Short mmCIF file of C-alpha atoms in Angstrom, two decimals:
data_model
loop_
_atom_site.label_atom_id
_atom_site.label_comp_id
_atom_site.label_asym_id
_atom_site.label_seq_id
_atom_site.Cartn_x
_atom_site.Cartn_y
_atom_site.Cartn_z
CA MET A 1 -18.27 82.89 72.93
CA ALA A 2 -17.03 86.15 73.78
CA LYS A 3 -15.09 86.35 76.76
CA ASN A 4 -16.58 88.30 80.00
CA VAL A 5 -19.33 89.25 78.20
CA THR A 6 -21.62 92.23 79.92
CA ALA A 7 -24.92 90.36 81.04
CA ARG A 8 -27.14 92.90 80.15
CA GLY A 9 -25.21 95.92 79.99
CA SER A 10 -26.65 99.46 79.17
CA LYS A 11 -29.87 100.80 78.55
CA ARG A 12 -31.23 103.77 75.98
CA ARG A 13 -34.42 105.73 76.44
CA PRO A 14 -35.77 106.00 73.25
CA GLY A 15 -35.51 109.45 71.97
CA VAL A 16 -33.66 110.44 74.28
CA PRO A 17 -30.58 112.30 72.09
CA ILE A 18 -26.94 111.58 73.45
CA GLU A 19 -23.96 114.86 73.32
CA LEU A 20 -20.97 115.26 71.75
CA VAL A 21 -19.40 118.38 73.40
CA PRO A 22 -15.66 118.73 72.42
CA VAL A 23 -12.79 119.78 75.49
CA THR A 24 -11.01 122.84 73.46
CA GLY A 25 -8.36 124.41 74.68
CA LEU A 26 -5.67 121.48 75.64
CA PRO A 27 -1.95 122.47 75.30
CA GLU A 28 0.65 120.41 73.72
CA ILE A 29 0.87 117.07 75.71
CA CYS A 30 4.65 116.04 77.29
CA GLU A 31 5.43 113.52 79.57
CA GLY A 32 5.13 114.06 82.82
CA ASN A 33 1.81 116.01 82.84
CA ASP A 34 -0.97 115.23 84.38
CA LEU A 35 -2.96 115.29 81.93
CA ALA A 36 -6.33 114.51 84.58
CA ARG A 37 -5.77 117.76 85.82
CA LEU A 38 -4.70 119.53 81.73
CA ILE A 39 -8.20 118.08 80.67
CA VAL A 40 -10.89 119.75 84.36
CA GLU A 41 -8.44 123.01 83.18
CA ALA A 42 -9.49 122.98 80.02
CA ALA A 43 -13.20 121.92 80.30
CA ARG A 44 -13.89 124.96 82.62
CA ASN A 45 -12.19 127.26 80.46
CA ALA A 46 -14.70 125.69 77.98
CA ARG A 47 -16.97 126.57 80.41
CA ILE A 48 -17.69 122.48 80.34
CA ALA A 49 -19.20 121.32 83.80
CA PHE A 50 -18.36 117.47 84.00
CA HIS A 51 -21.57 115.97 85.44
CA ASN A 52 -22.20 112.17 87.37
CA GLY A 53 -22.48 109.25 84.12
CA ASP A 54 -20.85 111.21 81.48
CA ILE A 55 -18.05 109.36 79.93
CA LEU A 56 -14.77 111.34 78.55
CA VAL A 57 -13.52 109.42 75.52
CA ILE A 58 -9.46 110.29 75.41
CA ALA A 59 -7.11 109.95 72.35
CA GLN A 60 -4.54 107.37 73.22
CA LYS A 61 -1.44 109.73 71.62
CA VAL A 62 -2.36 111.98 74.36
CA VAL A 63 -2.25 109.95 77.28
CA SER A 64 1.01 108.40 75.49
CA LYS A 65 2.50 111.35 75.65
CA ALA A 66 1.39 111.92 79.18
CA GLU A 67 3.49 108.30 80.27
CA GLY A 68 6.65 109.03 78.79
CA ARG A 69 5.43 107.07 75.79
CA LEU A 70 7.88 107.83 73.14
CA VAL A 71 10.71 106.66 71.63
CA ARG A 72 13.47 108.75 68.98
CA LEU A 73 14.15 107.05 65.93
CA SER A 74 17.61 108.42 65.99
CA ALA A 75 18.34 106.31 69.71
CA ILE A 76 17.03 102.36 68.03
CA GLU A 77 19.78 100.18 66.06
CA PRO A 78 17.83 98.27 64.37
CA SER A 79 18.33 94.44 65.07
CA PRO A 80 19.07 91.42 62.04
CA PRO A 81 15.33 90.58 61.95
CA ALA A 82 13.71 93.86 61.88
CA SER A 83 16.55 95.53 59.47
CA GLN A 84 15.48 92.39 57.23
CA ILE A 85 11.69 92.26 56.85
CA ALA A 86 13.03 96.82 56.75
CA ALA A 87 14.43 95.78 53.16
CA LYS A 88 11.67 93.83 52.41
CA GLY A 89 9.17 96.65 52.14
CA ARG A 90 11.47 99.08 51.55
CA ARG A 91 10.45 100.66 55.25
CA ASP A 92 12.79 102.69 57.90
CA PRO A 93 14.34 99.81 60.12
CA ARG A 94 14.53 101.60 63.29
CA LEU A 95 10.91 102.25 63.15
CA VAL A 96 10.10 98.15 62.49
CA GLU A 97 12.48 97.37 65.41
CA ILE A 98 10.29 99.44 67.93
CA ILE A 99 7.56 97.04 66.89
CA LEU A 100 8.83 94.28 66.98
CA ARG A 101 9.97 95.58 70.41
CA GLU A 102 6.26 95.99 70.98
CA SER A 103 4.68 92.62 69.84
CA ARG A 104 4.53 89.54 70.71
CA ARG A 105 4.16 88.21 67.56
CA ILE A 106 3.94 89.21 62.98
CA VAL A 107 0.52 88.24 62.34
CA ARG A 108 1.83 89.64 58.52
CA GLU A 109 4.32 91.84 56.89
CA HIS A 110 3.26 92.75 53.88
CA PRO A 111 1.75 95.00 52.24
CA VAL A 112 1.39 95.84 56.01
CA LEU A 113 3.20 95.01 59.04
CA ILE A 114 0.81 93.78 60.79
CA VAL A 115 0.59 92.59 64.51
CA GLU A 116 -0.48 91.30 67.93
CA THR A 117 0.44 93.34 70.74
CA HIS A 118 1.85 92.86 73.71
CA HIS A 119 -2.03 94.22 75.35
CA GLY A 120 -3.71 91.34 72.51
CA PHE A 121 -4.42 93.87 69.98
CA VAL A 122 -4.12 92.49 66.70
CA CYS A 123 -3.53 95.97 64.52
CA ALA A 124 -0.76 97.74 62.00
CA ASN A 125 3.34 98.40 63.38
CA ALA A 126 1.61 97.56 67.14
CA GLY A 127 -0.10 101.41 66.96
CA VAL A 128 3.48 102.89 66.59
CA ASP A 129 2.63 106.35 65.05
CA HIS A 130 4.53 109.30 63.16
CA SER A 131 1.78 111.83 63.67
CA ASN A 132 0.54 114.92 65.55
CA VAL A 133 3.87 114.42 67.54
CA PRO A 134 6.34 117.56 67.30
CA GLY A 135 9.19 116.48 65.54
CA GLU A 136 10.24 114.47 62.27
CA ASP A 137 12.31 112.10 63.99
CA VAL A 138 10.09 110.18 66.95
CA VAL A 139 6.90 108.34 67.28
CA THR A 140 4.86 107.35 69.65
CA LEU A 141 3.55 104.10 71.26
CA LEU A 142 0.31 102.66 72.95
CA PRO A 143 0.00 103.04 76.96
CA CYS A 144 1.16 100.13 78.79
CA ASP A 145 -2.12 98.82 80.22
CA PRO A 146 -5.08 101.46 78.74
CA ASP A 147 -7.32 100.32 80.62
CA GLY A 148 -5.37 100.74 83.93
CA SER A 149 -4.45 104.52 82.60
CA ALA A 150 -8.55 104.94 82.05
CA ARG A 151 -8.45 103.96 85.81
CA ARG A 152 -6.44 106.34 86.86
CA LEU A 153 -7.66 109.47 84.66
CA ALA A 154 -11.01 108.82 86.16
CA ALA A 155 -9.18 109.11 89.80
CA GLY A 156 -7.72 111.99 89.20
CA ILE A 157 -10.74 113.71 87.26
CA ARG A 158 -13.11 112.36 90.48
CA LYS A 159 -11.17 113.67 92.74
CA LEU A 160 -11.03 117.20 90.88
CA THR A 161 -14.25 117.36 90.30
CA LYS A 162 -16.40 115.36 92.56
CA LYS A 163 -18.19 113.88 89.42
CA ARG A 164 -18.45 109.46 88.83
CA VAL A 165 -16.62 110.19 84.91
CA ALA A 166 -16.35 107.14 82.84
CA VAL A 167 -13.18 107.41 80.63
CA ILE A 168 -12.82 105.52 77.30
CA ILE A 169 -9.07 105.92 75.59
CA SER A 170 -8.99 105.90 71.88
CA ASP A 171 -7.21 105.17 69.21
CA THR A 172 -8.21 104.17 65.32
CA PHE A 173 -7.22 101.40 63.80
CA GLY A 174 -8.24 99.39 60.98
CA ARG A 175 -10.73 96.16 60.23
CA PRO A 176 -10.87 93.03 58.49
CA TRP A 177 -13.83 93.26 55.64
CA ARG A 178 -13.59 96.68 55.76
CA LEU A 179 -11.88 100.37 54.02
CA GLY A 180 -11.41 103.02 56.19
CA LEU A 181 -10.33 103.20 59.48
CA THR A 182 -12.36 103.88 63.40
CA ASN A 183 -11.02 104.70 66.69
CA VAL A 184 -11.84 102.11 68.95
CA ALA A 185 -11.47 101.22 72.81
CA ILE A 186 -8.11 99.93 73.48
CA GLY A 187 -8.59 101.39 77.27
CA ALA A 188 -12.16 101.66 79.71
CA VAL A 189 -13.34 102.12 83.02
CA GLY A 190 -16.70 102.78 84.53
CA VAL A 191 -18.41 101.89 81.27
CA PRO A 192 -20.05 98.50 79.70
CA VAL A 193 -17.33 97.28 76.42
CA LEU A 194 -19.86 95.32 75.79
CA GLN A 195 -23.48 94.76 75.46
CA ASP A 196 -24.90 90.79 75.46
CA LEU A 197 -28.41 91.22 73.73
CA ARG A 198 -28.57 86.92 73.15
CA GLY A 199 -32.10 85.53 74.23
CA THR A 200 -32.95 88.67 74.77
CA PRO A 201 -36.04 89.55 72.15
CA ASP A 202 -35.93 91.80 69.54
CA ARG A 203 -39.01 93.45 68.04
CA HIS A 204 -41.24 90.98 66.75
CA SER A 205 -39.92 88.90 69.89
CA LYS A 206 -38.00 86.94 68.32
CA LEU A 207 -34.91 86.25 70.27
CA LEU A 208 -31.54 86.96 69.82
CA GLN A 209 -28.86 84.41 68.93
CA ALA A 210 -25.39 85.73 68.04
CA THR A 211 -26.13 90.26 69.04
CA ILE A 212 -23.46 91.34 71.37
CA LEU A 213 -22.88 95.34 71.03
CA ALA A 214 -19.53 96.42 71.17
CA VAL A 215 -20.84 99.64 73.39
CA ALA A 216 -17.55 100.91 73.93
CA ASP A 217 -16.34 101.26 70.30
CA GLU A 218 -18.83 102.20 69.71
CA LEU A 219 -18.84 105.01 71.98
CA ALA A 220 -15.00 106.10 70.74
CA ALA A 221 -16.31 106.00 67.09
CA ALA A 222 -18.42 108.28 68.48
CA ALA A 223 -16.31 110.30 69.90
CA GLY A 224 -14.35 110.04 66.97
CA LEU A 225 -16.18 112.57 64.20
CA VAL A 226 -15.28 115.32 67.01
CA MET A 227 -12.10 114.64 67.03
CA GLY A 228 -11.00 114.40 63.29
CA LYS A 229 -7.37 113.99 62.68
CA THR A 230 -6.66 117.67 62.50
CA GLU A 231 -8.19 119.59 65.01
CA GLY A 232 -6.89 119.00 67.96
CA ILE A 233 -9.50 117.98 70.13
CA PRO A 234 -8.33 114.91 71.75
CA VAL A 235 -10.84 114.89 75.35
CA VAL A 236 -14.60 114.46 73.54
CA VAL A 237 -17.63 114.17 76.71
CA ILE A 238 -20.35 112.09 75.52
CA ARG A 239 -23.47 112.95 77.77
CA GLY A 240 -27.25 111.46 77.43
CA TYR A 241 -25.90 107.66 76.90
CA ARG A 242 -27.66 105.34 79.49
CA TYR A 243 -25.54 102.76 81.12
CA HIS A 244 -24.70 101.05 84.87
CA PRO A 245 -21.50 101.76 85.69
CA THR A 246 -19.05 98.51 85.06
CA ASP A 247 -14.92 97.82 86.33
CA GLU A 248 -15.03 96.19 82.65
CA ARG A 249 -11.69 95.86 80.99
CA ALA A 250 -11.49 97.26 76.87
CA THR A 251 -9.39 94.30 76.92
CA ASN A 252 -12.54 92.06 77.34
CA ILE A 253 -13.22 93.35 73.69
CA ILE A 254 -10.24 91.34 72.43
CA ARG A 255 -11.69 88.17 70.34
CA PRO A 256 -9.96 84.75 71.70
CA ALA A 257 -7.60 83.60 69.38
CA ASP A 258 -9.35 80.29 68.88
CA GLU A 259 -12.62 82.24 67.03
CA ASP A 260 -10.27 84.48 65.68
CA LEU A 261 -10.03 83.02 61.65
CA PHE A 262 -7.21 85.42 61.08
CA ARG A 263 -4.95 83.77 63.52
#
């Protein structure tokens, strides 16, 4: 089964609501910005006080911008393999070259370029994206270490606020068997990423056999309802979700290769 699964994960009290609080007012993020400080300042300006146990879901795009994970297409010289793949699908060979550099292997070339990134994520275009970036010539890449980014942001926010918060870095992924995109966790710290319910009874006292909940993905997806794609809200505070703080990594959610029907 899945690797490094939380033994008993999170606890929810029936009837207790979960709040989704958007953090508005963040400026355009640039390389080298202190993202933790900007988030805290925006929250204060929006009269949001962080509480112990809050979960901050932060869009990958602003993390990548702060970490300088941007590339200009004009600076890229396509390799022969990138040019060959681009020609088959009428793609920009420079964009394909960037995707190949961010990948450890190609899963599928057509109709969408699906790859496995160096992190182990299987996704379209290695997460390389044109959207919500100033300039037609610029694309963003995923953070080099999203779990590490989450740890640094949580530490920075705690230093500034004296509050213990968990951090999830989210990105928009497609899914096998289903249409549409949803936010998932690509980085996490402080919150369980998986909750293993195997061996626990359901409401009819039947023992669950295979139920492992992707808690961090569910939290990321919930925050995505508030973030939207054009609203300019890259940070959402989730409040009221009860959990036991952990040191789990979002990479624990990646299905092992020997269990993956698509590898």
